[in-house]
Amino acid sequence: RGFNNKWAVKYQTLNVGDLTEWPENETVSVETLIATRTIKKNAPLKVLGDGEITTKLTVEAHKFSAGARQKIEAAGGICVDLPWAPVPRSRSRGPNMAMVNGNKGVRRKAKPA
């Protein structure tokens, strides 16, 4: 029931308190978080400000909350914003078969009878 926005971007979240386990002066990138199975690889990452951090880290993410950015920079760390290009979805109920089959809208000649 209700309205569900199917074009909304759904972010994976990571709290600042979860970053305390990383060693000092380390770069925490999306690739390293995927390798440690902290996040999945199909959605962008947003870092939230829940928790405390005391270690100096370079954190790479697609989005930061204001509190997370403030806490990371107060600890001497750096926040690096990554671009996120969402995969465009078809607004129709299925794929455009003319484009899938390689026809690209070209009309074919009718066979002689």
mmCIF file with all atom_site columns, C-alpha atoms in Angstrom:
data_model
loop_
_atom_site.group_PDB
_atom_site.id
_atom_site.type_symbol
_atom_site.label_atom_id
_atom_site.label_alt_id
_atom_site.label_comp_id
_atom_site.label_asym_id
_atom_site.label_entity_id
_atom_site.label_seq_id
_atom_site.pdbx_PDB_ins_code
_atom_site.Cartn_x
_atom_site.Cartn_y
_atom_site.Cartn_z
_atom_site.occupancy
_atom_site.B_iso_or_equiv
_atom_site.pdbx_formal_charge
_atom_site.auth_seq_id
_atom_site.auth_comp_id
_atom_site.auth_asym_id
_atom_site.auth_atom_id
_atom_site.pdbx_PDB_model_num
ATOM 1   C CA . ARG A 1 1   ? 0.000  0.000   0.000   1.00 0.00 ? 1   ARG A CA 1
ATOM 2   C CA . GLY A 1 2   ? 1.000  3.562   -0.429  1.00 0.00 ? 2   GLY A CA 1
ATOM 3   C CA . PHE A 1 3   ? 3.660  5.037   -2.649  1.00 0.00 ? 3   PHE A CA 1
ATOM 4   C CA . ASN A 1 4   ? 6.995  3.312   -3.140  1.00 0.00 ? 4   ASN A CA 1
ATOM 5   C CA . ASN A 1 5   ? 9.565  5.339   -5.046  1.00 0.00 ? 5   ASN A CA 1
ATOM 6   C CA . LYS A 1 6   ? 11.306 2.732   -7.186  1.00 0.00 ? 6   LYS A CA 1
ATOM 7   C CA . TRP A 1 7   ? 13.913 5.261   -8.372  1.00 0.00 ? 7   TRP A CA 1
ATOM 8   C CA . ALA A 1 8   ? 15.101 6.194   -4.875  1.00 0.00 ? 8   ALA A CA 1
ATOM 9   C CA . VAL A 1 9   ? 18.733 5.441   -4.052  1.00 0.00 ? 9   VAL A CA 1
ATOM 10  C CA . LYS A 1 10  ? 19.024 3.003   -1.143  1.00 0.00 ? 10  LYS A CA 1
ATOM 11  C CA . TYR A 1 11  ? 22.286 3.528   0.731   1.00 0.00 ? 11  TYR A CA 1
ATOM 12  C CA . GLN A 1 12  ? 24.174 1.034   2.868   1.00 0.00 ? 12  GLN A CA 1
ATOM 13  C CA . THR A 1 13  ? 24.994 2.604   6.202   1.00 0.00 ? 13  THR A CA 1
ATOM 14  C CA . LEU A 1 14  ? 28.098 2.402   8.331   1.00 0.00 ? 14  LEU A CA 1
ATOM 15  C CA . ASN A 1 15  ? 28.417 4.141   11.700  1.00 0.00 ? 15  ASN A CA 1
ATOM 16  C CA . VAL A 1 16  ? 31.481 6.079   12.793  1.00 0.00 ? 16  VAL A CA 1
ATOM 17  C CA . GLY A 1 17  ? 31.694 3.842   15.860  1.00 0.00 ? 17  GLY A CA 1
ATOM 18  C CA . ASP A 1 18  ? 32.341 0.858   13.561  1.00 0.00 ? 18  ASP A CA 1
ATOM 19  C CA . LEU A 1 19  ? 35.532 2.530   12.296  1.00 0.00 ? 19  LEU A CA 1
ATOM 20  C CA . THR A 1 20  ? 37.305 2.400   15.674  1.00 0.00 ? 20  THR A CA 1
ATOM 21  C CA . GLU A 1 21  ? 38.639 -1.103  14.876  1.00 0.00 ? 21  GLU A CA 1
ATOM 22  C CA . TRP A 1 22  ? 40.784 0.210   11.990  1.00 0.00 ? 22  TRP A CA 1
ATOM 23  C CA . PRO A 1 23  ? 44.462 1.045   12.668  1.00 0.00 ? 23  PRO A CA 1
ATOM 24  C CA . GLU A 1 24  ? 45.772 4.617   12.780  1.00 0.00 ? 24  GLU A CA 1
ATOM 25  C CA . ASN A 1 25  ? 46.447 6.441   9.451   1.00 0.00 ? 25  ASN A CA 1
ATOM 26  C CA . GLU A 1 26  ? 44.642 3.754   7.441   1.00 0.00 ? 26  GLU A CA 1
ATOM 27  C CA . THR A 1 27  ? 42.569 4.417   4.305   1.00 0.00 ? 27  THR A CA 1
ATOM 28  C CA . VAL A 1 28  ? 39.107 2.914   4.667   1.00 0.00 ? 28  VAL A CA 1
ATOM 29  C CA . SER A 1 29  ? 37.799 2.536   1.121   1.00 0.00 ? 29  SER A CA 1
ATOM 30  C CA . VAL A 1 30  ? 34.677 0.925   -0.266  1.00 0.00 ? 30  VAL A CA 1
ATOM 31  C CA . GLU A 1 31  ? 36.807 -1.862  -1.762  1.00 0.00 ? 31  GLU A CA 1
ATOM 32  C CA . THR A 1 32  ? 38.370 -2.742  1.600   1.00 0.00 ? 32  THR A CA 1
ATOM 33  C CA . LEU A 1 33  ? 34.948 -2.751  3.289   1.00 0.00 ? 33  LEU A CA 1
ATOM 34  C CA . ILE A 1 34  ? 33.630 -5.096  0.578   1.00 0.00 ? 34  ILE A CA 1
ATOM 35  C CA . ALA A 1 35  ? 36.685 -7.349  0.989   1.00 0.00 ? 35  ALA A CA 1
ATOM 36  C CA . THR A 1 36  ? 36.086 -7.581  4.754   1.00 0.00 ? 36  THR A CA 1
ATOM 37  C CA . ARG A 1 37  ? 32.371 -8.241  4.074   1.00 0.00 ? 37  ARG A CA 1
ATOM 38  C CA . THR A 1 38  ? 31.289 -5.229  6.078   1.00 0.00 ? 38  THR A CA 1
ATOM 39  C CA . ILE A 1 39  ? 29.141 -3.965  3.177   1.00 0.00 ? 39  ILE A CA 1
ATOM 40  C CA . LYS A 1 40  ? 27.788 -5.349  -0.104  1.00 0.00 ? 40  LYS A CA 1
ATOM 41  C CA . LYS A 1 41  ? 29.031 -4.140  -3.466  1.00 0.00 ? 41  LYS A CA 1
ATOM 42  C CA . ASN A 1 42  ? 25.778 -3.279  -5.245  1.00 0.00 ? 42  ASN A CA 1
ATOM 43  C CA . ALA A 1 43  ? 24.726 -0.160  -3.323  1.00 0.00 ? 43  ALA A CA 1
ATOM 44  C CA . PRO A 1 44  ? 26.399 3.131   -2.384  1.00 0.00 ? 44  PRO A CA 1
ATOM 45  C CA . LEU A 1 45  ? 27.789 3.727   1.105   1.00 0.00 ? 45  LEU A CA 1
ATOM 46  C CA . LYS A 1 46  ? 26.703 6.419   3.562   1.00 0.00 ? 46  LYS A CA 1
ATOM 47  C CA . VAL A 1 47  ? 28.652 6.984   6.779   1.00 0.00 ? 47  VAL A CA 1
ATOM 48  C CA . LEU A 1 48  ? 26.503 8.006   9.756   1.00 0.00 ? 48  LEU A CA 1
ATOM 49  C CA . GLY A 1 49  ? 27.610 9.770   12.941  1.00 0.00 ? 49  GLY A CA 1
ATOM 50  C CA . ASP A 1 50  ? 26.553 7.245   15.599  1.00 0.00 ? 50  ASP A CA 1
ATOM 51  C CA . GLY A 1 51  ? 29.428 6.450   17.954  1.00 0.00 ? 51  GLY A CA 1
ATOM 52  C CA . GLU A 1 52  ? 32.823 7.995   18.671  1.00 0.00 ? 52  GLU A CA 1
ATOM 53  C CA . ILE A 1 53  ? 36.109 7.838   16.803  1.00 0.00 ? 53  ILE A CA 1
ATOM 54  C CA . THR A 1 54  ? 39.563 8.723   18.092  1.00 0.00 ? 54  THR A CA 1
ATOM 55  C CA . THR A 1 55  ? 41.812 7.318   15.358  1.00 0.00 ? 55  THR A CA 1
ATOM 56  C CA . LYS A 1 56  ? 42.988 9.362   12.390  1.00 0.00 ? 56  LYS A CA 1
ATOM 57  C CA . LEU A 1 57  ? 41.556 7.728   9.253   1.00 0.00 ? 57  LEU A CA 1
ATOM 58  C CA . THR A 1 58  ? 40.973 8.565   5.607   1.00 0.00 ? 58  THR A CA 1
ATOM 59  C CA . VAL A 1 59  ? 37.410 7.430   4.898   1.00 0.00 ? 59  VAL A CA 1
ATOM 60  C CA . GLU A 1 60  ? 36.093 7.078   1.348   1.00 0.00 ? 60  GLU A CA 1
ATOM 61  C CA . ALA A 1 61  ? 32.314 6.892   0.907   1.00 0.00 ? 61  ALA A CA 1
ATOM 62  C CA . HIS A 1 62  ? 29.572 8.051   -1.434  1.00 0.00 ? 62  HIS A CA 1
ATOM 63  C CA . LYS A 1 63  ? 27.905 10.193  1.230   1.00 0.00 ? 63  LYS A CA 1
ATOM 64  C CA . PHE A 1 64  ? 28.563 11.414  4.773   1.00 0.00 ? 64  PHE A CA 1
ATOM 65  C CA . SER A 1 65  ? 26.153 12.749  7.344   1.00 0.00 ? 65  SER A CA 1
ATOM 66  C CA . ALA A 1 66  ? 27.093 16.106  8.871   1.00 0.00 ? 66  ALA A CA 1
ATOM 67  C CA . GLY A 1 67  ? 27.796 14.514  12.256  1.00 0.00 ? 67  GLY A CA 1
ATOM 68  C CA . ALA A 1 68  ? 30.003 11.801  10.749  1.00 0.00 ? 68  ALA A CA 1
ATOM 69  C CA . ARG A 1 69  ? 32.026 14.318  8.750   1.00 0.00 ? 69  ARG A CA 1
ATOM 70  C CA . GLN A 1 70  ? 32.483 16.474  11.860  1.00 0.00 ? 70  GLN A CA 1
ATOM 71  C CA . LYS A 1 71  ? 33.624 13.541  14.050  1.00 0.00 ? 71  LYS A CA 1
ATOM 72  C CA . ILE A 1 72  ? 36.065 12.148  11.472  1.00 0.00 ? 72  ILE A CA 1
ATOM 73  C CA . GLU A 1 73  ? 37.641 15.547  10.837  1.00 0.00 ? 73  GLU A CA 1
ATOM 74  C CA . ALA A 1 74  ? 37.784 16.326  14.578  1.00 0.00 ? 74  ALA A CA 1
ATOM 75  C CA . ALA A 1 75  ? 39.850 13.152  15.053  1.00 0.00 ? 75  ALA A CA 1
ATOM 76  C CA . GLY A 1 76  ? 42.262 14.421  12.373  1.00 0.00 ? 76  GLY A CA 1
ATOM 77  C CA . GLY A 1 77  ? 40.915 12.243  9.572   1.00 0.00 ? 77  GLY A CA 1
ATOM 78  C CA . ILE A 1 78  ? 39.856 13.040  6.019   1.00 0.00 ? 78  ILE A CA 1
ATOM 79  C CA . CYS A 1 79  ? 36.476 12.440  4.353   1.00 0.00 ? 79  CYS A CA 1
ATOM 80  C CA . VAL A 1 80  ? 36.659 11.638  0.624   1.00 0.00 ? 80  VAL A CA 1
ATOM 81  C CA . ASP A 1 81  ? 33.411 11.856  -1.367  1.00 0.00 ? 81  ASP A CA 1
ATOM 82  C CA . LEU A 1 82  ? 33.123 9.278   -4.142  1.00 0.00 ? 82  LEU A CA 1
ATOM 83  C CA . PRO A 1 83  ? 30.847 9.723   -7.165  1.00 0.00 ? 83  PRO A CA 1
ATOM 84  C CA . TRP A 1 84  ? 27.928 7.353   -7.557  1.00 0.00 ? 84  TRP A CA 1
ATOM 85  C CA . ALA A 1 85  ? 26.374 6.730   -10.965 1.00 0.00 ? 85  ALA A CA 1
ATOM 86  C CA . PRO A 1 86  ? 23.094 4.881   -10.484 1.00 0.00 ? 86  PRO A CA 1
ATOM 87  C CA . VAL A 1 87  ? 22.118 2.286   -13.058 1.00 0.00 ? 87  VAL A CA 1
ATOM 88  C CA . PRO A 1 88  ? 19.195 3.684   -15.056 1.00 0.00 ? 88  PRO A CA 1
ATOM 89  C CA . ARG A 1 89  ? 16.096 1.555   -14.941 1.00 0.00 ? 89  ARG A CA 1
ATOM 90  C CA . SER A 1 90  ? 13.539 1.205   -17.668 1.00 0.00 ? 90  SER A CA 1
ATOM 91  C CA . ARG A 1 91  ? 10.308 3.007   -16.880 1.00 0.00 ? 91  ARG A CA 1
ATOM 92  C CA . SER A 1 92  ? 8.368  0.348   -18.736 1.00 0.00 ? 92  SER A CA 1
ATOM 93  C CA . ARG A 1 93  ? 7.431  -2.990  -17.258 1.00 0.00 ? 93  ARG A CA 1
ATOM 94  C CA . GLY A 1 94  ? 10.181 -4.832  -19.089 1.00 0.00 ? 94  GLY A CA 1
ATOM 95  C CA . PRO A 1 95  ? 13.176 -4.450  -21.342 1.00 0.00 ? 95  PRO A CA 1
ATOM 96  C CA . ASN A 1 96  ? 12.820 -2.901  -24.765 1.00 0.00 ? 96  ASN A CA 1
ATOM 97  C CA . MET A 1 97  ? 13.132 -6.017  -26.903 1.00 0.00 ? 97  MET A CA 1
ATOM 98  C CA . ALA A 1 98  ? 13.992 -4.003  -30.001 1.00 0.00 ? 98  ALA A CA 1
ATOM 99  C CA . MET A 1 99  ? 17.113 -2.760  -28.220 1.00 0.00 ? 99  MET A CA 1
ATOM 100 C CA . VAL A 1 100 ? 17.922 -6.121  -26.625 1.00 0.00 ? 100 VAL A CA 1
ATOM 101 C CA . ASN A 1 101 ? 17.781 -8.020  -29.914 1.00 0.00 ? 101 ASN A CA 1
ATOM 102 C CA . GLY A 1 102 ? 19.869 -5.444  -31.736 1.00 0.00 ? 102 GLY A CA 1
ATOM 103 C CA . ASN A 1 103 ? 17.087 -4.296  -34.060 1.00 0.00 ? 103 ASN A CA 1
ATOM 104 C CA . LYS A 1 104 ? 17.268 -0.696  -32.859 1.00 0.00 ? 104 LYS A CA 1
ATOM 105 C CA . GLY A 1 105 ? 13.949 0.207   -34.409 1.00 0.00 ? 105 GLY A CA 1
ATOM 106 C CA . VAL A 1 106 ? 14.849 -0.751  -37.988 1.00 0.00 ? 106 VAL A CA 1
ATOM 107 C CA . ARG A 1 107 ? 11.869 -1.919  -39.970 1.00 0.00 ? 107 ARG A CA 1
ATOM 108 C CA . ARG A 1 108 ? 12.346 -5.046  -41.994 1.00 0.00 ? 108 ARG A CA 1
ATOM 109 C CA . LYS A 1 109 ? 11.112 -5.509  -45.524 1.00 0.00 ? 109 LYS A CA 1
ATOM 110 C CA . ALA A 1 110 ? 8.067  -7.677  -45.912 1.00 0.00 ? 110 ALA A CA 1
ATOM 111 C CA . LYS A 1 111 ? 8.701  -11.028 -47.564 1.00 0.00 ? 111 LYS A CA 1
ATOM 112 C CA . PRO A 1 112 ? 7.125  -11.354 -51.032 1.00 0.00 ? 112 PRO A CA 1
ATOM 113 C CA . ALA A 1 113 ? 4.105  -13.583 -51.112 1.00 0.00 ? 113 ALA A CA 1
#
